[in-house]
Protein backbone atom coordinates (compact mmCIF):
# COMPACT_ATOMS: atom_id res chain seq x y z
CA UNK A 1 0.00 0.00 0.00
CA UNK A 2 1.42 3.37 -1.02
CA UNK A 3 -0.24 6.29 0.74
CA UNK A 4 -0.60 9.86 -0.45
CA UNK A 5 -1.44 12.37 2.27
CA UNK A 6 -3.23 15.30 0.61
CA UNK A 7 -3.23 18.61 2.49
CA UNK A 8 -4.57 21.95 1.26
CA UNK A 9 -3.14 24.93 3.13
CA UNK A 10 -3.69 28.67 3.22
CA UNK A 11 -1.72 31.03 5.46
CA UNK A 12 -1.12 28.55 8.28
CA UNK A 13 2.67 28.40 8.34
CA UNK A 14 3.34 28.11 12.11
CA UNK A 15 1.08 25.09 12.65
CA UNK A 16 1.85 23.70 9.17
CA UNK A 17 5.48 23.38 10.25
CA UNK A 18 4.41 21.12 13.12
CA UNK A 19 2.02 19.22 10.87
CA UNK A 20 4.73 18.39 8.31
CA UNK A 21 7.34 17.58 10.96
CA UNK A 22 4.99 14.96 12.42
CA UNK A 23 4.34 13.46 9.00
CA UNK A 24 8.08 13.05 8.38
CA UNK A 25 8.26 10.78 11.45
CA UNK A 26 5.75 8.16 10.36
CA UNK A 27 6.41 4.50 11.07
CA UNK A 28 6.71 2.25 8.03
CA UNK A 29 5.63 -1.38 8.19
CA UNK A 30 3.17 -3.83 6.66
CA UNK A 31 0.95 -3.07 4.84
CA UNK A 32 2.61 0.28 3.98
CA UNK A 33 5.30 0.25 1.28
CA UNK A 34 5.82 4.01 1.42
CA UNK A 35 4.10 7.36 1.52
CA UNK A 36 4.21 10.91 0.26
CA UNK A 37 2.73 14.21 1.39
CA UNK A 38 1.10 16.24 -1.40
CA UNK A 39 0.81 19.76 -0.04
CA UNK A 40 -1.35 22.12 -2.09
CA UNK A 41 -0.71 25.75 -1.29
CA UNK A 42 -3.92 27.65 -2.05
CA UNK A 43 -2.31 30.99 -2.85
CA UNK A 44 -0.91 31.73 0.62
CA UNK A 45 0.20 35.31 1.20
CA UNK A 46 2.39 34.55 4.20
CA UNK A 47 5.86 32.96 4.06
CA UNK A 48 4.58 29.41 3.44
CA UNK A 49 6.05 28.88 -0.02
CA UNK A 50 9.40 30.50 0.83
CA UNK A 51 9.74 28.33 3.93
CA UNK A 52 8.86 25.16 2.04
CA UNK A 53 11.41 25.96 -0.65
CA UNK A 54 14.14 26.63 1.91
CA UNK A 55 13.23 23.54 3.98
CA UNK A 56 12.87 21.06 1.13
CA UNK A 57 15.89 18.97 2.15
CA UNK A 58 14.37 18.37 5.58
CA UNK A 59 10.97 17.40 4.15
CA UNK A 60 11.79 14.49 1.81
CA UNK A 61 8.21 13.18 1.70
CA UNK A 62 6.66 16.53 0.78
CA UNK A 63 5.76 17.61 -2.75
CA UNK A 64 4.53 21.17 -3.12
CA UNK A 65 1.75 22.01 -5.56
CA UNK A 66 0.71 25.65 -5.97
CA UNK A 67 -2.56 27.14 -7.14
CA UNK A 68 -4.33 30.49 -7.09
CA UNK A 69 -6.68 30.89 -4.14
CA UNK A 70 -9.62 28.64 -5.04
CA UNK A 71 -10.64 26.98 -1.80
CA UNK A 72 -10.09 23.59 -0.17
CA UNK A 73 -12.29 21.59 -2.57
CA UNK A 74 -10.23 22.66 -5.55
CA UNK A 75 -7.04 22.18 -3.54
CA UNK A 76 -7.88 18.62 -2.54
CA UNK A 77 -8.85 17.72 -6.10
CA UNK A 78 -5.53 19.07 -7.35
CA UNK A 79 -3.73 17.10 -4.67
CA UNK A 80 -5.41 13.86 -5.73
CA UNK A 81 -4.59 14.63 -9.36
CA UNK A 82 -0.88 14.86 -8.50
CA UNK A 83 -0.88 12.02 -5.95
CA UNK A 84 0.88 8.74 -6.70
CA UNK A 85 -0.75 6.64 -3.99
CA UNK A 86 -3.41 3.96 -4.25
CA UNK A 87 -4.77 5.19 -0.91
CA UNK A 88 -5.52 8.86 -0.21
CA UNK A 89 -5.40 10.27 3.31
CA UNK A 90 -6.94 13.70 3.80
CA UNK A 91 -5.98 15.89 6.74
CA UNK A 92 -6.04 19.63 7.36
CA UNK A 93 -2.87 21.67 7.64
CA UNK A 94 -3.56 22.45 11.32
CA UNK A 95 -3.52 18.77 12.34
CA UNK A 96 -0.54 17.25 14.17
CA UNK A 97 -0.52 13.45 14.07
CA UNK A 98 1.06 10.62 16.05
CA UNK A 99 3.94 8.63 14.51
CA UNK A 100 1.72 5.55 13.95
CA UNK A 101 -1.01 7.61 12.27
CA UNK A 102 -0.65 6.27 8.72
CA UNK A 103 -0.02 2.74 9.93
CA UNK A 104 -3.27 2.79 11.92
CA UNK A 105 -5.27 3.93 8.89
CA UNK A 106 -3.57 1.37 6.62
CA UNK A 107 -4.17 -1.59 8.93
CA UNK A 108 -7.80 -0.64 9.56
CA UNK A 109 -8.42 -0.31 5.83
CA UNK A 110 -6.81 -3.65 5.05
CA UNK A 111 -8.86 -5.43 7.72
CA UNK A 112 -12.09 -3.95 6.39
CA UNK A 113 -11.22 -4.75 2.78
CA UNK A 114 -10.70 -8.39 3.72
CA UNK A 115 -13.89 -8.46 5.79
CA UNK A 116 -16.05 -6.98 3.02
CA UNK A 117 -14.18 -8.56 0.08
CA UNK A 118 -14.27 -5.11 -1.59
CA UNK A 119 -12.96 -1.60 -0.99
CA UNK A 120 -16.26 0.17 -0.40
CA UNK A 121 -15.18 1.79 2.85
CA UNK A 122 -13.09 4.55 4.36
CA UNK A 123 -11.46 4.98 7.75
CA UNK A 124 -12.21 7.93 9.99
CA UNK A 125 -9.56 8.76 12.58
CA UNK A 126 -9.84 10.58 15.89
CA UNK A 127 -9.56 14.38 15.99
CA UNK A 128 -8.68 15.97 19.34
CA UNK A 129 -9.15 19.72 19.47
CA UNK A 130 -6.51 21.72 21.28
CA UNK A 131 -5.38 25.31 21.80
CA UNK A 132 -1.95 24.19 23.04
CA UNK A 133 0.42 25.28 20.29
CA UNK A 134 3.62 24.36 22.12
CA UNK A 135 2.56 20.74 22.65
CA UNK A 136 -0.63 19.87 20.72
CA UNK A 137 -0.31 16.13 21.37
CA UNK A 138 -0.48 16.62 25.15
CA UNK A 139 -4.21 17.40 24.93
CA UNK A 140 -6.49 14.69 26.36
CA UNK A 141 -9.48 13.34 24.47
CA UNK A 142 -12.66 15.16 25.47
CA UNK A 143 -16.35 14.41 25.04
CA UNK A 144 -16.80 17.43 22.79
CA UNK A 145 -14.17 16.04 20.42
CA UNK A 146 -16.61 13.36 19.29
CA UNK A 147 -18.03 13.91 15.81
CA UNK A 148 -21.03 12.32 14.12
CA UNK A 149 -20.06 13.52 10.65
CA UNK A 150 -20.04 10.79 8.01
CA UNK A 151 -17.11 12.01 5.90
CA UNK A 152 -14.98 14.86 7.26
CA UNK A 153 -11.62 15.49 5.62
CA UNK A 154 -9.87 16.46 8.83
CA UNK A 155 -8.76 12.82 9.19
CA UNK A 156 -9.91 10.17 6.67
CA UNK A 157 -8.33 7.52 4.43
CA UNK A 158 -9.94 6.06 1.31
CA UNK A 159 -9.11 3.94 -1.73
CA UNK A 160 -8.12 6.22 -4.58
CA UNK A 161 -10.21 4.46 -7.24
CA UNK A 162 -13.29 4.65 -5.03
CA UNK A 163 -12.66 8.34 -4.42
CA UNK A 164 -12.34 9.02 -8.15
CA UNK A 165 -15.46 6.96 -8.86
CA UNK A 166 -17.39 9.22 -6.47
CA UNK A 167 -16.46 12.28 -8.52
CA UNK A 168 -14.07 13.98 -6.04
CA UNK A 169 -14.94 17.34 -4.48
CA UNK A 170 -17.29 19.83 -6.09
CA UNK A 171 -15.23 23.00 -6.84
CA UNK A 172 -18.37 25.12 -6.45
CA UNK A 173 -17.60 24.93 -2.73
CA UNK A 174 -15.10 27.75 -2.96
CA UNK A 175 -15.82 29.27 0.45
CA UNK A 176 -15.67 27.75 3.92
CA UNK A 177 -17.58 24.56 4.66
CA UNK A 178 -19.57 21.54 3.51
CA UNK A 179 -17.48 20.31 0.57
CA UNK A 180 -16.46 17.15 2.42
CA UNK A 181 -19.92 16.35 3.77
CA UNK A 182 -21.37 16.81 0.29
CA UNK A 183 -18.89 14.28 -1.09
CA UNK A 184 -19.92 12.08 1.82
CA UNK A 185 -23.52 12.08 0.58
CA UNK A 186 -22.34 10.71 -2.77
CA UNK A 187 -20.18 8.08 -1.06
CA UNK A 188 -23.13 7.04 1.09
CA UNK A 189 -25.24 6.47 -2.04
CA UNK A 190 -22.50 4.18 -3.36
CA UNK A 191 -22.87 2.05 -0.24
CA UNK A 192 -19.52 3.08 1.22
CA UNK A 193 -19.00 2.05 4.86
CA UNK A 194 -17.55 4.35 7.52
CA UNK A 195 -14.95 2.54 9.64
CA UNK A 196 -14.01 4.25 12.90
CA UNK A 197 -10.25 4.25 13.46
CA UNK A 198 -9.59 5.83 16.87
CA UNK A 199 -5.96 4.66 16.74
CA UNK A 200 -5.24 7.19 13.95
CA UNK A 201 -5.01 10.23 16.21
CA UNK A 202 -4.65 13.80 15.06
CA UNK A 203 -4.53 16.93 17.22
CA UNK A 204 -6.44 19.79 15.64
CA UNK A 205 -4.91 23.06 16.77
CA UNK A 206 -6.76 26.33 16.77
CA UNK A 207 -5.99 29.32 19.00
CA UNK A 208 -8.01 29.89 22.13
CA UNK A 209 -10.88 32.30 21.61
CA UNK A 210 -10.06 35.99 21.80
CA UNK A 211 -12.56 38.80 21.42
CA UNK A 212 -10.68 40.01 18.34
CA UNK A 213 -11.63 36.76 16.57
CA UNK A 214 -15.37 37.41 16.69
CA UNK A 215 -15.70 39.33 13.39
CA UNK A 216 -13.85 36.54 11.56
CA UNK A 217 -16.03 33.87 13.17
CA UNK A 218 -19.12 35.74 11.99
CA UNK A 219 -17.66 35.93 8.49
CA UNK A 220 -17.08 32.16 8.52
CA UNK A 221 -20.70 31.55 9.53
CA UNK A 222 -21.89 33.69 6.64
CA UNK A 223 -19.65 31.79 4.22
CA UNK A 224 -20.90 28.47 5.57
CA UNK A 225 -24.49 29.57 4.99
CA UNK A 226 -23.76 30.27 1.32
CA UNK A 227 -22.07 26.90 0.87
CA UNK A 228 -24.90 25.20 2.79
CA UNK A 229 -27.31 26.22 0.04
CA UNK A 230 -24.99 24.76 -2.60
CA UNK A 231 -25.08 21.54 -0.58
CA UNK A 232 -28.87 21.56 -0.28
CA UNK A 233 -29.50 22.28 -3.95
CA UNK A 234 -27.39 19.26 -4.86
CA UNK A 235 -29.12 17.06 -2.28
CA UNK A 236 -32.57 18.48 -1.47
CA UNK A 237 -33.39 15.95 1.25
CA UNK A 238 -34.51 16.21 4.85
CA UNK A 239 -31.26 14.60 5.93
CA UNK A 240 -29.25 17.46 4.39
CA UNK A 241 -31.70 20.02 5.77
CA UNK A 242 -30.91 18.77 9.26
CA UNK A 243 -27.16 18.67 8.60
CA UNK A 244 -27.06 22.32 7.54
CA UNK A 245 -29.77 23.35 10.07
CA UNK A 246 -32.15 24.52 7.35
CA UNK A 247 -35.37 23.64 9.22
CA UNK A 248 -37.95 25.59 11.17
CA UNK A 249 -36.96 23.54 14.21
CA UNK A 250 -33.40 24.89 14.08
CA UNK A 251 -34.63 28.40 13.34
CA UNK A 252 -36.89 28.37 16.41
CA UNK A 253 -34.28 26.62 18.57
CA UNK A 254 -31.64 29.31 18.10
CA UNK A 255 -34.20 32.09 18.41
CA UNK A 256 -35.27 30.58 21.73
CA UNK A 257 -31.76 29.99 23.08
CA UNK A 258 -30.66 33.53 22.20
CA UNK A 259 -33.91 35.09 23.47
CA UNK A 260 -34.75 36.31 19.99
CA UNK A 261 -31.27 37.71 19.46
CA UNK A 262 -30.94 39.53 22.80
CA UNK A 263 -28.01 37.25 23.55
CA UNK A 264 -25.70 38.22 20.72
CA UNK A 265 -22.00 38.77 20.12
CA UNK A 266 -22.30 42.34 21.45
CA UNK A 267 -24.40 41.74 24.56
CA UNK A 268 -22.31 38.67 25.49
CA UNK A 269 -19.01 40.43 25.00
CA UNK A 270 -18.43 41.38 28.69
CA UNK A 271 -19.19 37.82 29.84
CA UNK A 272 -17.02 36.33 27.08
CA UNK A 273 -14.17 38.62 28.07
CA UNK A 274 -14.54 37.64 31.74
CA UNK A 275 -14.43 33.93 30.89
CA UNK A 276 -11.38 34.41 28.67
CA UNK A 277 -9.51 36.34 31.36
CA UNK A 278 -10.22 33.52 33.82
CA UNK A 279 -8.72 30.96 31.46
CA UNK A 280 -12.07 29.57 30.34
CA UNK A 281 -11.82 30.34 26.62
CA UNK A 282 -13.34 26.97 25.69
CA UNK A 283 -16.49 27.77 27.68
CA UNK A 284 -16.57 31.24 26.13
CA UNK A 285 -16.49 29.60 22.69
CA UNK A 286 -19.36 27.29 23.59
CA UNK A 287 -21.39 30.30 24.74
CA UNK A 288 -20.55 32.24 21.58
CA UNK A 289 -21.85 29.32 19.48
CA UNK A 290 -25.39 30.33 20.46
CA UNK A 291 -25.43 33.64 18.52
CA UNK A 292 -23.15 32.20 15.82
CA UNK A 293 -25.67 29.44 15.11
CA UNK A 294 -28.47 31.99 14.99
CA UNK A 295 -26.46 34.11 12.55
CA UNK A 296 -25.78 31.10 10.33
CA UNK A 297 -29.36 29.78 10.27
CA UNK A 298 -30.90 33.18 9.64
CA UNK A 299 -28.38 33.77 6.83
CA UNK A 300 -29.40 30.49 5.16
CA UNK A 301 -33.06 31.48 5.19
CA UNK A 302 -32.33 35.01 4.02
CA UNK A 303 -30.12 33.89 1.13
CA UNK A 304 -32.48 31.10 0.13
CA UNK A 305 -35.42 33.52 -0.01
CA UNK A 306 -33.44 35.99 -2.09
CA UNK A 307 -32.37 33.29 -4.54
CA UNK A 308 -35.67 31.43 -4.80
CA UNK A 309 -38.72 32.04 -2.61
CA UNK A 310 -39.89 28.47 -3.28
CA UNK A 311 -36.86 26.75 -1.66
Tab-separated table of C-alpha atoms in Angstrom:
chain	number	residue	atom	x	y	z
A	1	UNK	CA	0.000	0.000	0.000
A	2	UNK	CA	1.422	3.374	-1.020
A	3	UNK	CA	-0.239	6.291	0.739
A	4	UNK	CA	-0.597	9.861	-0.453
A	5	UNK	CA	-1.442	12.372	2.267
A	6	UNK	CA	-3.229	15.296	0.605
A	7	UNK	CA	-3.234	18.607	2.495
A	8	UNK	CA	-4.568	21.947	1.258
A	9	UNK	CA	-3.142	24.928	3.127
A	10	UNK	CA	-3.690	28.668	3.215
A	11	UNK	CA	-1.725	31.034	5.460
A	12	UNK	CA	-1.120	28.549	8.285
A	13	UNK	CA	2.666	28.398	8.337
A	14	UNK	CA	3.336	28.106	12.114
A	15	UNK	CA	1.080	25.085	12.648
A	16	UNK	CA	1.849	23.705	9.170
A	17	UNK	CA	5.483	23.380	10.254
A	18	UNK	CA	4.412	21.121	13.122
A	19	UNK	CA	2.020	19.223	10.865
A	20	UNK	CA	4.729	18.388	8.309
A	21	UNK	CA	7.345	17.581	10.957
A	22	UNK	CA	4.992	14.958	12.420
A	23	UNK	CA	4.340	13.459	8.997
A	24	UNK	CA	8.079	13.054	8.380
A	25	UNK	CA	8.261	10.784	11.454
A	26	UNK	CA	5.751	8.161	10.356
A	27	UNK	CA	6.414	4.496	11.075
A	28	UNK	CA	6.714	2.252	8.032
A	29	UNK	CA	5.629	-1.380	8.188
A	30	UNK	CA	3.170	-3.828	6.657
A	31	UNK	CA	0.947	-3.072	4.842
A	32	UNK	CA	2.610	0.283	3.982
A	33	UNK	CA	5.302	0.253	1.285
A	34	UNK	CA	5.819	4.011	1.424
A	35	UNK	CA	4.098	7.364	1.524
A	36	UNK	CA	4.210	10.911	0.257
A	37	UNK	CA	2.730	14.208	1.388
A	38	UNK	CA	1.100	16.242	-1.395
A	39	UNK	CA	0.809	19.756	-0.036
A	40	UNK	CA	-1.347	22.117	-2.085
A	41	UNK	CA	-0.713	25.750	-1.286
A	42	UNK	CA	-3.917	27.646	-2.046
A	43	UNK	CA	-2.306	30.987	-2.851
A	44	UNK	CA	-0.914	31.731	0.623
A	45	UNK	CA	0.195	35.310	1.196
A	46	UNK	CA	2.387	34.549	4.197
A	47	UNK	CA	5.863	32.959	4.062
A	48	UNK	CA	4.579	29.412	3.437
A	49	UNK	CA	6.049	28.878	-0.020
A	50	UNK	CA	9.397	30.497	0.827
A	51	UNK	CA	9.736	28.334	3.933
A	52	UNK	CA	8.858	25.158	2.041
A	53	UNK	CA	11.407	25.955	-0.649
A	54	UNK	CA	14.136	26.628	1.907
A	55	UNK	CA	13.229	23.543	3.977
A	56	UNK	CA	12.868	21.056	1.127
A	57	UNK	CA	15.891	18.967	2.147
A	58	UNK	CA	14.368	18.373	5.578
A	59	UNK	CA	10.966	17.395	4.146
A	60	UNK	CA	11.792	14.495	1.809
A	61	UNK	CA	8.207	13.178	1.702
A	62	UNK	CA	6.656	16.528	0.784
A	63	UNK	CA	5.756	17.614	-2.746
A	64	UNK	CA	4.529	21.170	-3.115
A	65	UNK	CA	1.750	22.008	-5.564
A	66	UNK	CA	0.710	25.645	-5.967
A	67	UNK	CA	-2.563	27.142	-7.138
A	68	UNK	CA	-4.326	30.489	-7.087
A	69	UNK	CA	-6.683	30.888	-4.142
A	70	UNK	CA	-9.615	28.635	-5.043
A	71	UNK	CA	-10.643	26.984	-1.803
A	72	UNK	CA	-10.089	23.592	-0.174
A	73	UNK	CA	-12.292	21.590	-2.569
A	74	UNK	CA	-10.229	22.661	-5.551
A	75	UNK	CA	-7.041	22.178	-3.542
A	76	UNK	CA	-7.875	18.615	-2.537
A	77	UNK	CA	-8.848	17.716	-6.101
A	78	UNK	CA	-5.534	19.066	-7.345
A	79	UNK	CA	-3.733	17.104	-4.669
A	80	UNK	CA	-5.412	13.864	-5.730
A	81	UNK	CA	-4.591	14.633	-9.355
A	82	UNK	CA	-0.878	14.857	-8.500
A	83	UNK	CA	-0.877	12.019	-5.950
A	84	UNK	CA	0.880	8.740	-6.703
A	85	UNK	CA	-0.754	6.644	-3.990
A	86	UNK	CA	-3.406	3.958	-4.251
A	87	UNK	CA	-4.774	5.190	-0.911
A	88	UNK	CA	-5.518	8.860	-0.209
A	89	UNK	CA	-5.403	10.265	3.311
A	90	UNK	CA	-6.940	13.696	3.802
A	91	UNK	CA	-5.975	15.891	6.742
A	92	UNK	CA	-6.045	19.633	7.355
A	93	UNK	CA	-2.873	21.674	7.643
A	94	UNK	CA	-3.561	22.452	11.316
A	95	UNK	CA	-3.520	18.770	12.337
A	96	UNK	CA	-0.544	17.254	14.167
A	97	UNK	CA	-0.523	13.453	14.070
A	98	UNK	CA	1.062	10.619	16.049
A	99	UNK	CA	3.935	8.632	14.507
A	100	UNK	CA	1.716	5.548	13.945
A	101	UNK	CA	-1.012	7.611	12.267
A	102	UNK	CA	-0.654	6.271	8.724
A	103	UNK	CA	-0.016	2.737	9.929
A	104	UNK	CA	-3.270	2.788	11.918
A	105	UNK	CA	-5.268	3.930	8.885
A	106	UNK	CA	-3.575	1.368	6.616
A	107	UNK	CA	-4.174	-1.594	8.927
A	108	UNK	CA	-7.795	-0.643	9.558
A	109	UNK	CA	-8.424	-0.308	5.833
A	110	UNK	CA	-6.809	-3.645	5.054
A	111	UNK	CA	-8.858	-5.431	7.725
A	112	UNK	CA	-12.093	-3.951	6.392
A	113	UNK	CA	-11.220	-4.750	2.776
A	114	UNK	CA	-10.701	-8.389	3.721
A	115	UNK	CA	-13.888	-8.459	5.787
A	116	UNK	CA	-16.048	-6.977	3.023
A	117	UNK	CA	-14.180	-8.555	0.080
A	118	UNK	CA	-14.273	-5.110	-1.585
A	119	UNK	CA	-12.959	-1.602	-0.986
A	120	UNK	CA	-16.261	0.172	-0.400
A	121	UNK	CA	-15.185	1.789	2.854
A	122	UNK	CA	-13.087	4.553	4.358
A	123	UNK	CA	-11.460	4.983	7.751
A	124	UNK	CA	-12.213	7.931	9.993
A	125	UNK	CA	-9.558	8.763	12.577
A	126	UNK	CA	-9.843	10.576	15.895
A	127	UNK	CA	-9.563	14.379	15.992
A	128	UNK	CA	-8.679	15.966	19.337
A	129	UNK	CA	-9.151	19.716	19.472
A	130	UNK	CA	-6.508	21.724	21.281
A	131	UNK	CA	-5.378	25.309	21.797
A	132	UNK	CA	-1.952	24.186	23.037
A	133	UNK	CA	0.422	25.275	20.286
A	134	UNK	CA	3.623	24.361	22.123
A	135	UNK	CA	2.557	20.740	22.654
A	136	UNK	CA	-0.627	19.866	20.724
A	137	UNK	CA	-0.314	16.133	21.366
A	138	UNK	CA	-0.475	16.621	25.147
A	139	UNK	CA	-4.206	17.399	24.929
A	140	UNK	CA	-6.490	14.686	26.360
A	141	UNK	CA	-9.484	13.342	24.469
A	142	UNK	CA	-12.662	15.165	25.468
A	143	UNK	CA	-16.351	14.406	25.043
A	144	UNK	CA	-16.805	17.431	22.793
A	145	UNK	CA	-14.171	16.039	20.417
A	146	UNK	CA	-16.615	13.356	19.293
A	147	UNK	CA	-18.027	13.906	15.810
A	148	UNK	CA	-21.026	12.322	14.122
A	149	UNK	CA	-20.059	13.521	10.653
A	150	UNK	CA	-20.038	10.794	8.013
A	151	UNK	CA	-17.115	12.014	5.900
A	152	UNK	CA	-14.981	14.856	7.258
A	153	UNK	CA	-11.624	15.488	5.621
A	154	UNK	CA	-9.871	16.457	8.825
A	155	UNK	CA	-8.756	12.824	9.188
A	156	UNK	CA	-9.909	10.175	6.674
A	157	UNK	CA	-8.326	7.519	4.426
A	158	UNK	CA	-9.945	6.063	1.311
A	159	UNK	CA	-9.111	3.937	-1.727
A	160	UNK	CA	-8.120	6.215	-4.578
A	161	UNK	CA	-10.210	4.459	-7.240
A	162	UNK	CA	-13.285	4.646	-5.034
A	163	UNK	CA	-12.662	8.339	-4.421
A	164	UNK	CA	-12.344	9.018	-8.151
A	165	UNK	CA	-15.461	6.958	-8.858
A	166	UNK	CA	-17.390	9.221	-6.465
A	167	UNK	CA	-16.463	12.279	-8.518
A	168	UNK	CA	-14.073	13.984	-6.043
A	169	UNK	CA	-14.939	17.345	-4.483
A	170	UNK	CA	-17.286	19.835	-6.094
A	171	UNK	CA	-15.234	23.002	-6.838
A	172	UNK	CA	-18.366	25.117	-6.448
A	173	UNK	CA	-17.604	24.930	-2.728
A	174	UNK	CA	-15.095	27.747	-2.959
A	175	UNK	CA	-15.820	29.274	0.454
A	176	UNK	CA	-15.668	27.746	3.919
A	177	UNK	CA	-17.578	24.563	4.662
A	178	UNK	CA	-19.575	21.540	3.514
A	179	UNK	CA	-17.479	20.313	0.571
A	180	UNK	CA	-16.464	17.154	2.420
A	181	UNK	CA	-19.920	16.345	3.769
A	182	UNK	CA	-21.373	16.805	0.292
A	183	UNK	CA	-18.888	14.275	-1.086
A	184	UNK	CA	-19.919	12.079	1.820
A	185	UNK	CA	-23.518	12.081	0.577
A	186	UNK	CA	-22.340	10.711	-2.770
A	187	UNK	CA	-20.179	8.082	-1.058
A	188	UNK	CA	-23.129	7.040	1.088
A	189	UNK	CA	-25.236	6.473	-2.035
A	190	UNK	CA	-22.504	4.182	-3.363
A	191	UNK	CA	-22.875	2.050	-0.236
A	192	UNK	CA	-19.517	3.082	1.224
A	193	UNK	CA	-19.004	2.045	4.858
A	194	UNK	CA	-17.551	4.351	7.517
A	195	UNK	CA	-14.952	2.539	9.637
A	196	UNK	CA	-14.010	4.253	12.899
A	197	UNK	CA	-10.250	4.248	13.461
A	198	UNK	CA	-9.592	5.830	16.866
A	199	UNK	CA	-5.957	4.659	16.739
A	200	UNK	CA	-5.245	7.190	13.952
A	201	UNK	CA	-5.013	10.230	16.212
A	202	UNK	CA	-4.652	13.803	15.055
A	203	UNK	CA	-4.528	16.931	17.225
A	204	UNK	CA	-6.437	19.790	15.641
A	205	UNK	CA	-4.911	23.062	16.774
A	206	UNK	CA	-6.756	26.334	16.771
A	207	UNK	CA	-5.987	29.319	18.997
A	208	UNK	CA	-8.007	29.891	22.131
A	209	UNK	CA	-10.879	32.298	21.612
A	210	UNK	CA	-10.055	35.987	21.804
A	211	UNK	CA	-12.559	38.803	21.421
A	212	UNK	CA	-10.679	40.008	18.345
A	213	UNK	CA	-11.629	36.762	16.566
A	214	UNK	CA	-15.374	37.405	16.693
A	215	UNK	CA	-15.704	39.327	13.390
A	216	UNK	CA	-13.849	36.544	11.561
A	217	UNK	CA	-16.028	33.869	13.172
A	218	UNK	CA	-19.118	35.738	11.994
A	219	UNK	CA	-17.656	35.928	8.487
A	220	UNK	CA	-17.079	32.165	8.515
A	221	UNK	CA	-20.703	31.548	9.533
A	222	UNK	CA	-21.890	33.685	6.641
A	223	UNK	CA	-19.647	31.793	4.221
A	224	UNK	CA	-20.901	28.474	5.574
A	225	UNK	CA	-24.492	29.568	4.989
A	226	UNK	CA	-23.756	30.270	1.318
A	227	UNK	CA	-22.071	26.898	0.865
A	228	UNK	CA	-24.899	25.203	2.788
A	229	UNK	CA	-27.314	26.224	0.038
A	230	UNK	CA	-24.993	24.760	-2.600
A	231	UNK	CA	-25.078	21.541	-0.577
A	232	UNK	CA	-28.872	21.556	-0.280
A	233	UNK	CA	-29.498	22.284	-3.946
A	234	UNK	CA	-27.391	19.255	-4.862
A	235	UNK	CA	-29.117	17.055	-2.275
A	236	UNK	CA	-32.575	18.477	-1.468
A	237	UNK	CA	-33.386	15.946	1.247
A	238	UNK	CA	-34.511	16.206	4.852
A	239	UNK	CA	-31.257	14.600	5.930
A	240	UNK	CA	-29.254	17.464	4.394
A	241	UNK	CA	-31.701	20.016	5.771
A	242	UNK	CA	-30.905	18.766	9.265
A	243	UNK	CA	-27.157	18.666	8.598
A	244	UNK	CA	-27.064	22.319	7.539
A	245	UNK	CA	-29.768	23.354	10.068
A	246	UNK	CA	-32.154	24.518	7.354
A	247	UNK	CA	-35.374	23.640	9.217
A	248	UNK	CA	-37.948	25.593	11.174
A	249	UNK	CA	-36.964	23.540	14.212
A	250	UNK	CA	-33.401	24.893	14.083
A	251	UNK	CA	-34.632	28.402	13.336
A	252	UNK	CA	-36.893	28.366	16.405
A	253	UNK	CA	-34.277	26.623	18.566
A	254	UNK	CA	-31.640	29.307	18.102
A	255	UNK	CA	-34.201	32.091	18.415
A	256	UNK	CA	-35.268	30.578	21.726
A	257	UNK	CA	-31.758	29.988	23.075
A	258	UNK	CA	-30.657	33.526	22.200
A	259	UNK	CA	-33.913	35.085	23.469
A	260	UNK	CA	-34.751	36.314	19.992
A	261	UNK	CA	-31.275	37.708	19.462
A	262	UNK	CA	-30.939	39.528	22.795
A	263	UNK	CA	-28.011	37.245	23.546
A	264	UNK	CA	-25.700	38.217	20.722
A	265	UNK	CA	-22.004	38.765	20.123
A	266	UNK	CA	-22.301	42.340	21.452
A	267	UNK	CA	-24.399	41.736	24.561
A	268	UNK	CA	-22.311	38.673	25.489
A	269	UNK	CA	-19.007	40.428	24.998
A	270	UNK	CA	-18.429	41.379	28.689
A	271	UNK	CA	-19.187	37.818	29.837
A	272	UNK	CA	-17.023	36.328	27.081
A	273	UNK	CA	-14.166	38.623	28.073
A	274	UNK	CA	-14.537	37.644	31.741
A	275	UNK	CA	-14.427	33.927	30.892
A	276	UNK	CA	-11.377	34.410	28.667
A	277	UNK	CA	-9.509	36.343	31.356
A	278	UNK	CA	-10.222	33.519	33.819
A	279	UNK	CA	-8.715	30.959	31.458
A	280	UNK	CA	-12.071	29.568	30.337
A	281	UNK	CA	-11.816	30.345	26.624
A	282	UNK	CA	-13.336	26.972	25.691
A	283	UNK	CA	-16.488	27.775	27.677
A	284	UNK	CA	-16.569	31.239	26.127
A	285	UNK	CA	-16.488	29.603	22.690
A	286	UNK	CA	-19.364	27.295	23.589
A	287	UNK	CA	-21.386	30.305	24.735
A	288	UNK	CA	-20.554	32.241	21.576
A	289	UNK	CA	-21.849	29.320	19.483
A	290	UNK	CA	-25.391	30.328	20.457
A	291	UNK	CA	-25.435	33.639	18.516
A	292	UNK	CA	-23.154	32.198	15.824
A	293	UNK	CA	-25.669	29.440	15.113
A	294	UNK	CA	-28.472	31.993	14.986
A	295	UNK	CA	-26.463	34.113	12.547
A	296	UNK	CA	-25.785	31.097	10.331
A	297	UNK	CA	-29.355	29.777	10.270
A	298	UNK	CA	-30.897	33.178	9.642
A	299	UNK	CA	-28.384	33.768	6.828
A	300	UNK	CA	-29.398	30.491	5.156
A	301	UNK	CA	-33.062	31.480	5.190
A	302	UNK	CA	-32.333	35.008	4.022
A	303	UNK	CA	-30.120	33.892	1.132
A	304	UNK	CA	-32.482	31.104	0.129
A	305	UNK	CA	-35.415	33.516	-0.012
A	306	UNK	CA	-33.437	35.995	-2.087
A	307	UNK	CA	-32.372	33.291	-4.544
A	308	UNK	CA	-35.671	31.426	-4.799
A	309	UNK	CA	-38.722	32.039	-2.609
A	310	UNK	CA	-39.890	28.472	-3.277
A	311	UNK	CA	-36.856	26.750	-1.664
